[in-house]
Amino acid sequence: MKFQCPGCQAGFVVPDEKIPTGRGVRILCPKCKFPIEVKEIEPDPQESGRAHGPAPSNTELEQVQEEMSLLDI
């Protein structure tokens, strides 16, 4: 998923599998610390009958934020 910080206009790429499905997540921009709300990813229609795993833990969300700073474009 590609997105841009509304505060500093920095662009980021985060692998889709790192973004939780079924809900959005709020993270801080690694450059300017502006809160960014990443919208939920639409579940794959072919997987609609399959149960989704548990919600990501704070550790997983922190990992996404850390990876964002590494994947800065």
Coordinates of N, CA and C in Angstrom, one line a residue, residues 3-28:
F3 N 1.0 5.4 0.5 CA 0.3 6.5 1.0 C 1.3 7.7 1.3
Q4 N 0.7 8.8 1.5 CA 1.4 10.1 1.7 C 1.0 10.7 3.0
C5 N 2.0 11.2 3.7 CA 1.7 12.0 5.0 C 1.1 13.3 4.6
P6 N -0.1 13.6 5.2 CA -0.7 14.9 4.9 C 0.0 16.1 5.6
G7 N 0.9 15.8 6.5 CA 1.7 16.8 7.2 C 2.9 17.3 6.5
C8 N 3.7 16.4 6.0 CA 5.0 16.8 5.4 C 5.1 16.3 3.9
Q9 N 4.1 15.6 3.5 CA 4.0 15.1 2.1 C 5.0 14.0 1.8
A10 N 5.6 13.4 2.8 CA 6.5 12.3 2.5 C 5.7 11.1 2.1
G11 N 6.2 10.3 1.1 CA 5.6 9.2 0.6 C 6.1 7.9 1.2
F12 N 5.2 6.9 1.4 CA 5.6 5.7 2.1 C 5.0 4.5 1.3
V13 N 5.6 3.3 1.4 CA 5.1 2.1 0.9 C 5.2 1.1 2.1
V14 N 4.1 0.4 2.4 CA 4.0 -0.6 3.4 C 3.4 -1.8 2.7
P15 N 4.0 -3.0 2.9 CA 3.4 -4.2 2.3 C 1.9 -4.4 2.8
D16 N 1.0 -4.8 1.9 CA -0.4 -4.9 2.3 C -0.6 -5.9 3.4
E17 N 0.3 -6.9 3.5 CA 0.1 -7.9 4.6 C 0.4 -7.3 6.0
K18 N 1.0 -6.1 6.0 CA 1.3 -5.5 7.3 C 0.2 -4.6 7.8
I19 N -0.7 -4.3 6.9 CA -1.9 -3.5 7.2 C -3.0 -4.4 7.6
P20 N -3.6 -4.2 8.8 CA -4.7 -5.1 9.2 C -5.9 -5.0 8.4
T21 N -6.6 -6.1 8.1 CA -7.8 -6.1 7.3 C -9.0 -5.9 8.3
G22 N -10.0 -5.3 7.8 CA -11.2 -5.2 8.6 C -11.2 -3.9 9.5
R23 N -10.1 -3.2 9.6 CA -10.1 -2.0 10.4 C -8.9 -1.1 9.9
G24 N -9.0 0.2 10.2 CA -7.9 1.1 9.9 C -7.0 1.1 11.1
V25 N -5.9 1.8 10.9 CA -4.9 2.0 12.0 C -4.3 3.4 11.9
R26 N -4.0 3.9 13.1 CA -3.4 5.3 13.1 C -1.9 5.1 13.5
I27 N -1.0 5.7 12.7 CA 0.4 5.7 13.0 C 1.0 7.1 12.9
L28 N 2.2 7.3 13.4 CA 2.8 8.6 13.3 C 3.8 8.5 12.2

